[in-house]
Coordinates of C-alpha atoms in Angstrom, one line a residue:
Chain A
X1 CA 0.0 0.0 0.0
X2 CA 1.7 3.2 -0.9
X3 CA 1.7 6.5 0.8
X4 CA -1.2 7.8 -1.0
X5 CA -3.5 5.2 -0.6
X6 CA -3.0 5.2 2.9
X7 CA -3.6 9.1 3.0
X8 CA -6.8 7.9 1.4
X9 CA -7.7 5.5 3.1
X10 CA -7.8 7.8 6.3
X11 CA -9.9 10.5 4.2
X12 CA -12.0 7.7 3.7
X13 CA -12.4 6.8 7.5
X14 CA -14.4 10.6 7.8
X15 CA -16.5 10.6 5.0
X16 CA -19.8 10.3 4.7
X17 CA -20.5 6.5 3.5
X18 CA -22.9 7.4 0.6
X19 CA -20.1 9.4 -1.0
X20 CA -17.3 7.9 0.5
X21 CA -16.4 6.1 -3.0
X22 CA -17.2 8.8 -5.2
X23 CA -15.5 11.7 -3.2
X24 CA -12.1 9.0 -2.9
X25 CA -11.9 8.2 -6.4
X26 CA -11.8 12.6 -7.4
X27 CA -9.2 13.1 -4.8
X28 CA -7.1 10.3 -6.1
X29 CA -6.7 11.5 -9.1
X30 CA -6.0 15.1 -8.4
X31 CA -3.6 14.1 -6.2
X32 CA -2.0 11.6 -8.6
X33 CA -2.3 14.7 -11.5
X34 CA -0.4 17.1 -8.4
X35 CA 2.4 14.6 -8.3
X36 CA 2.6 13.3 -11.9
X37 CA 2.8 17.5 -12.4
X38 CA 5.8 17.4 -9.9
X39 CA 7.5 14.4 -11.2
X40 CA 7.7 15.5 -14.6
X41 CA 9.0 18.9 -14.3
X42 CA 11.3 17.6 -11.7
X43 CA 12.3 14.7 -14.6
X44 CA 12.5 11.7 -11.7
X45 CA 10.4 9.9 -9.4
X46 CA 9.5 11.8 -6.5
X47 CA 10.9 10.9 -3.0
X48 CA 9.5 9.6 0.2
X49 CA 10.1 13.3 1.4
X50 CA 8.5 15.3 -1.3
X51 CA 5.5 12.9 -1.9
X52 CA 4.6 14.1 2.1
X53 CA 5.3 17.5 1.5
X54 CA 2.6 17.1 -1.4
X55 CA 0.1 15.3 1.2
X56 CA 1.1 17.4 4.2
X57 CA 0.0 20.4 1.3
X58 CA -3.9 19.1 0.9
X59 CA -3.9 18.8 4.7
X60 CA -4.8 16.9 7.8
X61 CA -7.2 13.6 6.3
X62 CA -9.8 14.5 9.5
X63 CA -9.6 18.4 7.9
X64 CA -9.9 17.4 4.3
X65 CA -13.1 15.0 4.5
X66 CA -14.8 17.6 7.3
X67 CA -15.0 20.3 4.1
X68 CA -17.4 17.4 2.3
X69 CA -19.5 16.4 5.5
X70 CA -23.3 18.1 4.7
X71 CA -24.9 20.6 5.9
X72 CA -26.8 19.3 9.0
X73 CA -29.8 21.3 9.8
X74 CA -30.3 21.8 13.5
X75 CA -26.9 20.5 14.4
X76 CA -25.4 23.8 12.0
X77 CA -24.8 26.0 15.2
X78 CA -22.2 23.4 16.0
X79 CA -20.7 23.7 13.2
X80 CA -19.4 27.4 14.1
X81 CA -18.7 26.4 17.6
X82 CA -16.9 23.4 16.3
X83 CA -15.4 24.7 13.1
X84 CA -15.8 22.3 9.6
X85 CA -12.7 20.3 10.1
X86 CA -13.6 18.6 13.9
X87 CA -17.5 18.2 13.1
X88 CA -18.2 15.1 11.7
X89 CA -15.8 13.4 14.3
X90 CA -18.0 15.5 16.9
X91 CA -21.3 14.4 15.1
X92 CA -20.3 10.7 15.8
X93 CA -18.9 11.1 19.0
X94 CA -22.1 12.9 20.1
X95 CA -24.2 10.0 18.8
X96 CA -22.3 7.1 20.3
X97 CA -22.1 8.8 23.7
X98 CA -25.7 9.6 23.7
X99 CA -26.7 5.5 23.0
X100 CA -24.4 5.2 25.4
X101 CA -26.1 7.0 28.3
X102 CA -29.2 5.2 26.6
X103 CA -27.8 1.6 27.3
X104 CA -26.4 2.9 30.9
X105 CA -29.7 3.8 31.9
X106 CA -31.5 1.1 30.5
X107 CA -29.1 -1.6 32.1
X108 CA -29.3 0.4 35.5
X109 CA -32.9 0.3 35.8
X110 CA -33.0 -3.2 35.0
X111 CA -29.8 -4.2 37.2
X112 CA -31.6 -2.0 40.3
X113 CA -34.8 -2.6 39.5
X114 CA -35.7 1.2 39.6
X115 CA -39.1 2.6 39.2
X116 CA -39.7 2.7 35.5
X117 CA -41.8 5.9 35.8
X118 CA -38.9 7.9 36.3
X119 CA -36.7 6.5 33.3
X120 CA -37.6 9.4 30.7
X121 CA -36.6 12.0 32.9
X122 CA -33.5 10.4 34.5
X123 CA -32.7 9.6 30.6
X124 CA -33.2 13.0 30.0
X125 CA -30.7 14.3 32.4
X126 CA -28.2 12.0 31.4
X127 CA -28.1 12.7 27.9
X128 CA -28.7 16.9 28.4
X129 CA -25.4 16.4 30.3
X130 CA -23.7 14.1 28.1
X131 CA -24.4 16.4 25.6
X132 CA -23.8 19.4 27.3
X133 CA -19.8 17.8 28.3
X134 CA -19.4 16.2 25.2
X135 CA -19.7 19.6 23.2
X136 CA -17.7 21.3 25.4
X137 CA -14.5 19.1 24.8
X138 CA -14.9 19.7 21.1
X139 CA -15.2 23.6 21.7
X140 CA -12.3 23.5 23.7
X141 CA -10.4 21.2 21.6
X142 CA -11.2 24.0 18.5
X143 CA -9.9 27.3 21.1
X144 CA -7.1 25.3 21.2
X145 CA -6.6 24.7 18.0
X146 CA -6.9 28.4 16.8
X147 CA -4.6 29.7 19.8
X148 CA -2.3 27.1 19.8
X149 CA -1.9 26.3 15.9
X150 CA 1.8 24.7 16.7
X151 CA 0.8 22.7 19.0
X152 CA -3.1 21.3 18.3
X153 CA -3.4 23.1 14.6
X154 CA -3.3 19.2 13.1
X155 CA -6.9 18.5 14.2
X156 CA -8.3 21.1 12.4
X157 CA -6.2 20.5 9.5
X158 CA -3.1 23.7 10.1
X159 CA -0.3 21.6 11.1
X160 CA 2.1 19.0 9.7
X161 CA 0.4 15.7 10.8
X162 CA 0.1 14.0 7.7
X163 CA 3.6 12.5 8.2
X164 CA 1.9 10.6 11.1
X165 CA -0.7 8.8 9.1
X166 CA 0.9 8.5 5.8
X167 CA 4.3 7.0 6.7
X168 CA 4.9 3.4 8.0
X169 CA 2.6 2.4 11.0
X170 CA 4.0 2.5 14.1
X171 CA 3.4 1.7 17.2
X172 CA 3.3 5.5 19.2
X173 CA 6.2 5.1 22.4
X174 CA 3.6 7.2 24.3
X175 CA 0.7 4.9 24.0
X176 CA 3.3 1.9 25.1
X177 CA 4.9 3.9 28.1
X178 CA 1.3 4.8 28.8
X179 CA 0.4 1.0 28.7
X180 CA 3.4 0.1 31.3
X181 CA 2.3 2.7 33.8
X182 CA -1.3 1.8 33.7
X183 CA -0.6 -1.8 34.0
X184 CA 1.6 -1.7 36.6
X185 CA -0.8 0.3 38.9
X186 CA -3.2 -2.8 37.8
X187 CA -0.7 -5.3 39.2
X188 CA -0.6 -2.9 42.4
X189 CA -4.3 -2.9 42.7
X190 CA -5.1 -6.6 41.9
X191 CA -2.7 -7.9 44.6
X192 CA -3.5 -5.6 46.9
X193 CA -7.2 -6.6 46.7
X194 CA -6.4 -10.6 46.1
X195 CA -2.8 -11.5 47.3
X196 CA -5.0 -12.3 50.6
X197 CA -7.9 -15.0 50.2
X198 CA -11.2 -13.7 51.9
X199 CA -10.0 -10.2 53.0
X200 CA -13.1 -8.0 53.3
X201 CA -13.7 -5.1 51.7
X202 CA -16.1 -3.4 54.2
X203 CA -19.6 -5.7 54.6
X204 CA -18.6 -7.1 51.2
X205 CA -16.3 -10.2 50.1
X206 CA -14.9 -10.7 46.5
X207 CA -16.0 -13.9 45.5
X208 CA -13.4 -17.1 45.5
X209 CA -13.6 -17.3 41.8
X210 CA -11.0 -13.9 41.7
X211 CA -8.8 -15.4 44.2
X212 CA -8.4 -18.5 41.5
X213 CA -7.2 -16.3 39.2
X214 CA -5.1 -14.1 40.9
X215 CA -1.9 -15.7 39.6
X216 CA -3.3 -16.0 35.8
X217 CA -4.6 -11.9 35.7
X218 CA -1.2 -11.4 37.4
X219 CA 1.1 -13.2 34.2
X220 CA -0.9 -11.8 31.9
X221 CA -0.3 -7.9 33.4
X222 CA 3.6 -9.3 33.5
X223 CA 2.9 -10.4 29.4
X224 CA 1.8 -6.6 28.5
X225 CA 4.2 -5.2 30.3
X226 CA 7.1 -7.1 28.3
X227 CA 5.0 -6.4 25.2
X228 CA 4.8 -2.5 25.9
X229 CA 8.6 -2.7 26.9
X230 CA 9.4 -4.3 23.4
X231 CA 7.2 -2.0 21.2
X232 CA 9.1 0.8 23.2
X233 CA 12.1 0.0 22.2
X234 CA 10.9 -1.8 18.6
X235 CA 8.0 0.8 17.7
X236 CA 8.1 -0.3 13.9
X237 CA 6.8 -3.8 15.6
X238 CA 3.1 -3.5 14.8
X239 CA 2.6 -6.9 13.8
X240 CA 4.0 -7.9 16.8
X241 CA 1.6 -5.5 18.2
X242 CA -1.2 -7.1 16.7
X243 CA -0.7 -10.7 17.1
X244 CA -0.3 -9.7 20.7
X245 CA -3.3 -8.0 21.1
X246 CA -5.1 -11.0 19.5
X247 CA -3.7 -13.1 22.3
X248 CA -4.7 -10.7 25.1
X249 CA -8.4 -10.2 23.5
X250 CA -8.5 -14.4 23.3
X251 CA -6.6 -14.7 27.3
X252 CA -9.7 -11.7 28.7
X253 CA -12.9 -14.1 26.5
X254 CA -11.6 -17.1 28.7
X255 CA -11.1 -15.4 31.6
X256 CA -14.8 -13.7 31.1
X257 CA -15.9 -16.8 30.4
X258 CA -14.5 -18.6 33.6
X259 CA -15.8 -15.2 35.5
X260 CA -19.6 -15.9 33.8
X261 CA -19.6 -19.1 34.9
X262 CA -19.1 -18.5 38.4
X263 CA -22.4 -16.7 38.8
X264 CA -21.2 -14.8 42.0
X265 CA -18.7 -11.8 42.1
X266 CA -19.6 -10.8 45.6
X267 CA -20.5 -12.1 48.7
X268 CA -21.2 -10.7 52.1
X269 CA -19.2 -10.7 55.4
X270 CA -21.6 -9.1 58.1
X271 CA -20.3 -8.0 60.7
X272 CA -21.4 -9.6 64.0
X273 CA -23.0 -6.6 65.4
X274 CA -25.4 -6.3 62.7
X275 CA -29.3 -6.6 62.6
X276 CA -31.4 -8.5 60.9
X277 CA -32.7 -5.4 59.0
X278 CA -29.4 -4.2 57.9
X279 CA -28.4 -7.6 57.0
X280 CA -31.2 -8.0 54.8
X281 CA -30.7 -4.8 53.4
X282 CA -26.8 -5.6 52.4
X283 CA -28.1 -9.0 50.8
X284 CA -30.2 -6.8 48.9
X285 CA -27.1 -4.3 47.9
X286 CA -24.9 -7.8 47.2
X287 CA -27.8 -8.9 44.8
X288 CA -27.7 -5.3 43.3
X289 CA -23.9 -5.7 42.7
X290 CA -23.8 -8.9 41.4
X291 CA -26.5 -8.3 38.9
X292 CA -24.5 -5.1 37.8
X293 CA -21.3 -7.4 37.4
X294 CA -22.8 -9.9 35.1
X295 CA -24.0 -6.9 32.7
X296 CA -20.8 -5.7 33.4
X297 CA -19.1 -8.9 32.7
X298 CA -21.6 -8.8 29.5
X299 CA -20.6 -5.7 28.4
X300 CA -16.7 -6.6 28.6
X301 CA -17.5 -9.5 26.1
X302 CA -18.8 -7.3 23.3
X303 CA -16.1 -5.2 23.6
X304 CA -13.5 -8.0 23.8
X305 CA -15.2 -9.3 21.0
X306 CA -15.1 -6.2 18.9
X307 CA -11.2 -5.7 19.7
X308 CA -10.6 -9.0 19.2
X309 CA -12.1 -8.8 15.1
X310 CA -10.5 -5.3 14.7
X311 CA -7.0 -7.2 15.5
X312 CA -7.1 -10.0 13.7
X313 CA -7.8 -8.0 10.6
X314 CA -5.6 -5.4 11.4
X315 CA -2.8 -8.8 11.9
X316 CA -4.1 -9.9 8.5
X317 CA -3.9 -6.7 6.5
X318 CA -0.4 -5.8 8.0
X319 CA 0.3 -9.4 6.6
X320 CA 0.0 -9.1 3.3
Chain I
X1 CA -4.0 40.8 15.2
X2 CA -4.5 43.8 12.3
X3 CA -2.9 40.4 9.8
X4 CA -5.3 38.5 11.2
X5 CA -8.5 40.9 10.6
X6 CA -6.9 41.5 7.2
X7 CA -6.9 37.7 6.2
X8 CA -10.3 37.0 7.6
X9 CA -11.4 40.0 5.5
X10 CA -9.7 39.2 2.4
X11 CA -11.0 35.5 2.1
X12 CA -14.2 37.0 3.0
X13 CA -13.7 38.9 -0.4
X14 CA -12.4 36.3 -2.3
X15 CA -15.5 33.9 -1.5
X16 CA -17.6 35.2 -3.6
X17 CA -15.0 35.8 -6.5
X18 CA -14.4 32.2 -6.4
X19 CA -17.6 30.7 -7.2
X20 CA -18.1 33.4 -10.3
X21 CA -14.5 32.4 -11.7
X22 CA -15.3 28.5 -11.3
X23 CA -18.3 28.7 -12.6
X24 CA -16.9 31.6 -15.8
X25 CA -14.1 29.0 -16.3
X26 CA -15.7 25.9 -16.1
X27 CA -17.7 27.5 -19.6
X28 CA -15.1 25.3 -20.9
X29 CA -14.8 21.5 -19.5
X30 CA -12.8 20.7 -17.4
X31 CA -11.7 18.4 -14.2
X32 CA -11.0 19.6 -11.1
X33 CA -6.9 19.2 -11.4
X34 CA -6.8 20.8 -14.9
X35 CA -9.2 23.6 -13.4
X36 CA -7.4 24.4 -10.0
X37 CA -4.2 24.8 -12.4
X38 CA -6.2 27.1 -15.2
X39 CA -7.4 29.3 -12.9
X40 CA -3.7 29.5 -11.4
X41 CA -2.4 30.7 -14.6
X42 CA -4.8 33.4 -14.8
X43 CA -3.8 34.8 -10.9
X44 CA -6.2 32.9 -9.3
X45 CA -4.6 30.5 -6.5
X46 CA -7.5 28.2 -4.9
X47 CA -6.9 25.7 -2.5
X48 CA -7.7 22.1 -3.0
X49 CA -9.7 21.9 0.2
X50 CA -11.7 24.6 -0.9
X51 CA -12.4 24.1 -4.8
X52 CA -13.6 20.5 -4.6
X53 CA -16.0 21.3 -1.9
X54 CA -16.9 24.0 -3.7
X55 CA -17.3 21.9 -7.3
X56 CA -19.6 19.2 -5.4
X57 CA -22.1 22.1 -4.1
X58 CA -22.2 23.7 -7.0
X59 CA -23.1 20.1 -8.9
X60 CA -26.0 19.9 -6.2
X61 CA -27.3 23.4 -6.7
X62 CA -27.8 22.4 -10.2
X63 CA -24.9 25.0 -11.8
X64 CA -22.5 22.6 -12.9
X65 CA -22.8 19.3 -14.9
X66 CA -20.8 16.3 -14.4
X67 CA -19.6 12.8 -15.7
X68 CA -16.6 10.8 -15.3
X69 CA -14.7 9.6 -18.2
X70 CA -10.9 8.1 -18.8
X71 CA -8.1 10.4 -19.7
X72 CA -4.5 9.1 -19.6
X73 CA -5.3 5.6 -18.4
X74 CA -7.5 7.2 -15.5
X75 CA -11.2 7.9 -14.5
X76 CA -11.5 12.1 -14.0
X77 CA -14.4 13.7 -13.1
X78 CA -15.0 16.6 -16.0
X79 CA -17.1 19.2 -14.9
X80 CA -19.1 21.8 -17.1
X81 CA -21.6 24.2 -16.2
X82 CA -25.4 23.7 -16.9
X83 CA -27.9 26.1 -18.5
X84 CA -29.4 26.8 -15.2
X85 CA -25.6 27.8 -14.4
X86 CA -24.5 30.0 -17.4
X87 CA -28.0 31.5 -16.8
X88 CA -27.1 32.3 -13.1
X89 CA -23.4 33.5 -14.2
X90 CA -24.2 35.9 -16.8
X91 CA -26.9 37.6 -13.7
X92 CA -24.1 37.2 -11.2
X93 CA -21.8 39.0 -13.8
X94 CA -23.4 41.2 -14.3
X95 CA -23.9 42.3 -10.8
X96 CA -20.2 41.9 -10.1
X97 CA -19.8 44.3 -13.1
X98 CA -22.8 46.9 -11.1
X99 CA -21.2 46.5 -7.4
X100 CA -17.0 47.2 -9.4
X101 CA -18.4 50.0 -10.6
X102 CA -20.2 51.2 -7.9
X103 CA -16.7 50.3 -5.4
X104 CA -14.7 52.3 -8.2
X105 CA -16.9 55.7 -8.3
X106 CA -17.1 55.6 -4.2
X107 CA -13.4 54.9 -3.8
X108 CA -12.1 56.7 -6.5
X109 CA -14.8 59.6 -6.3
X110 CA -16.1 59.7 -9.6
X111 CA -17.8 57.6 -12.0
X112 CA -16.2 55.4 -14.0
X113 CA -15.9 56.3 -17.8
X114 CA -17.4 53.8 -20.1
X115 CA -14.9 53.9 -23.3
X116 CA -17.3 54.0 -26.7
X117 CA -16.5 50.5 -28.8
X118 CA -14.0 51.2 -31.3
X119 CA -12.0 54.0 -29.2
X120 CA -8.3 52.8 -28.2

């Protein structure tokens, strides 16, 4: 896949579906005519170099398909908050968060059995707010754009990016340092909560199904760690990457899977001195709890799942 | 800050312009490459970003005709503008033509003087 294609291919991510094949196919072949142009009244082939210079020259991919999203009716007053170039990605964003705080609120009144009544207007809330945050970001994100062009100027399509997605993939050293730090804080937590078998958290217990698999969650924090280490110092390792993540996504379905099959994820340890009537209402909050972990659990499959797909193809197409 | 106002003023004037040259040059057919580079040559630098934006809108306000055909071994998209486009141009031309002269007389302070045809 050459340089261009990629470029395009990234265009292609932003666009609107309908036109996605059209809009691709006209901004292949300017580009092509642009360096074809260059080529001949240079008299060679043009280099790595120049061929970004030409792609850094139509602009960031997110800026150059934002200029052919539509017009969008009601949503238009966005579109000067937001500016052209961040308002598609904003327009999807908005939407995913807002089924989101749909599912969320669904899955709460059904784990917590609360009053259905009440679900429009706590939905409501939750997606004025979600809203509300969600535009915010993407205002800030442009202010900061147009004061600091240097610095954030690539989102909106100022600032010489294109590098980044048109040259050979590469694993970023931030996302893998990022990945060390995070995990070990994970290892920290996990055998700080299951290095001792039955220690209480409050009137609550974790249930003995975590404490069998202390030593497995704990290799395979230890097995992204020496993956993260490796793509630090090997960033140009993205099939490595990939084939690794494949393995993760596969190691979290089983341990899902053993998790699921447990059926319990909490249990209680009252405390002597309690009454019946508070003991009864903790197995109450236990039952709440444990119904939220199994969607929880639920939830961690589809996403697994979804990761899982997106690596394997990602392993296949950096294959070829 | 004055460079700034001064930019946002100038592509605020050019905005305009550019749909009445597109539209003026595409009286001829042409693809968008071929036209970005012909209206270059006549002093007229548009950015990619902005002209093929601009070309789709135009297509779906009905001014400009298009079809895509091979040239050189590759599919281009040739342009053209439609009756309902030459129709608007020649209007819009003509109204450029009122609002120069107008900008002319009230910069200038006088009216400008139409030559007769055949005077040099």
């Amino acid at each position: 896949m050459t340089q261009v294609d990629r470029y395009l291919e990234t265009v292609g991510m932003f666009l609107p579906e309908r036109q996605k094949n059209d809009i691709l196919s006209e901004l292949s072949d300017n580009i092509r005519s642009r360096i074809e142009d260059r080529e001949a009244e240079l008299g060679r082939q043009l280099t790595d170099i120049e061929l970004q210079d030409i792609l850094k020259d139509y602009g960031h991919p997110m800026s150059v398909a934002g200029r052919y999203q539509p017009e969008t009716g009601g949503l238009m007053f966005g579109k000067q908050l937001i500016g052209p170039a961040l308002f598609s990605i904003y327009v999807r964003v908005l939407g995913i968060s807002l089924l989101v705080a749909l599912a969320v609120q669904v899955v709460l009144t059904i784990a917590l059995e609360l009053p259905t009544d009440g679900v429009f207007a706590r939905l409501m809330v939750h997606v004025f707010m979600q809203s509300a945050a969600v535009t915010l970001v993407f205002v800030l994100i442009q202010r900061m754009a147009q004061e600091h062009p240097d610095q954030w100027g690539w989102l909106t399509g100022h600032a010489d990016v294109v590098t980044r997605t048109a040259s050979l993939p590469k694993i970023s050293r931030l996302e893998s340092g990022l990945q060390i730090v995070l995990l070990a804080i994970f290892i920290a937590i996990t055998y700080q909560f299951l290095s001792v078998p039955d220690a209480g958290i409050g009137p609550f217990k974790l249930a003995p199904i975590w404490y069998a698999l202390y030593v497995p969650f704990i290799l395979s924090m230890v097995a992204g760690i020496v993956q993260s280490a490796i793509n630090l110092a090997r960033p140009n390792w993205v099939r490595f990457h990939a084939a690794a993540q494949v393995g993760f996504e596969l190691f979290s379905l089983t341990m899902i899977g053993i998790l699921l099959a447990a059926g319990v994820w909490v249990t209680l340890a009252v405390p002597a001195e309690a009454t019946v009537a508070a003991e009864q209402k903790l197995v109450e909050i236990v039952a709440y709890m444990n119904q939220t972990f199994f969607y929880g659990l639920l939830i961690s499959v589809a996403i697994s799942l979804y990761q899982l797909v997106q690596n394997v193809r990602r392993y296949r197409r950096l294959s070829r | 800050m004055t460079t700034d106002l001064l930019e946002n003023l100038r592509l605020e004037l050019r905005r305009g312009c550019l749909v009445l040259a597109v539209l003026a040059q595409l009286r001829t057919e042409h693809y968008g490459y071929a036209l970005r580079k012909a209206l270059a040559e006549r002093g007229l630098e548009i950015d990619e970003n902005t002209l093929y934006p601009l070309l789709r809108r135009l297509e779906t306000q009905g001014l400009l005709d298009s079809e895509w055909r091979e040239e050189d071994k590759r599919n281009k998209r040739f342009y053209r503008v439609s009756a309902q486009g030459e129709a608007i141009l020649t209007q819009l031309l003509e109204e450029w033509e009122g609002i120069n002269a107008s900008l002319r007389w009230i910069a200038q302070g006088r009216p400008e003087v139409k030559q007769p045809k055949g005077v040099q």
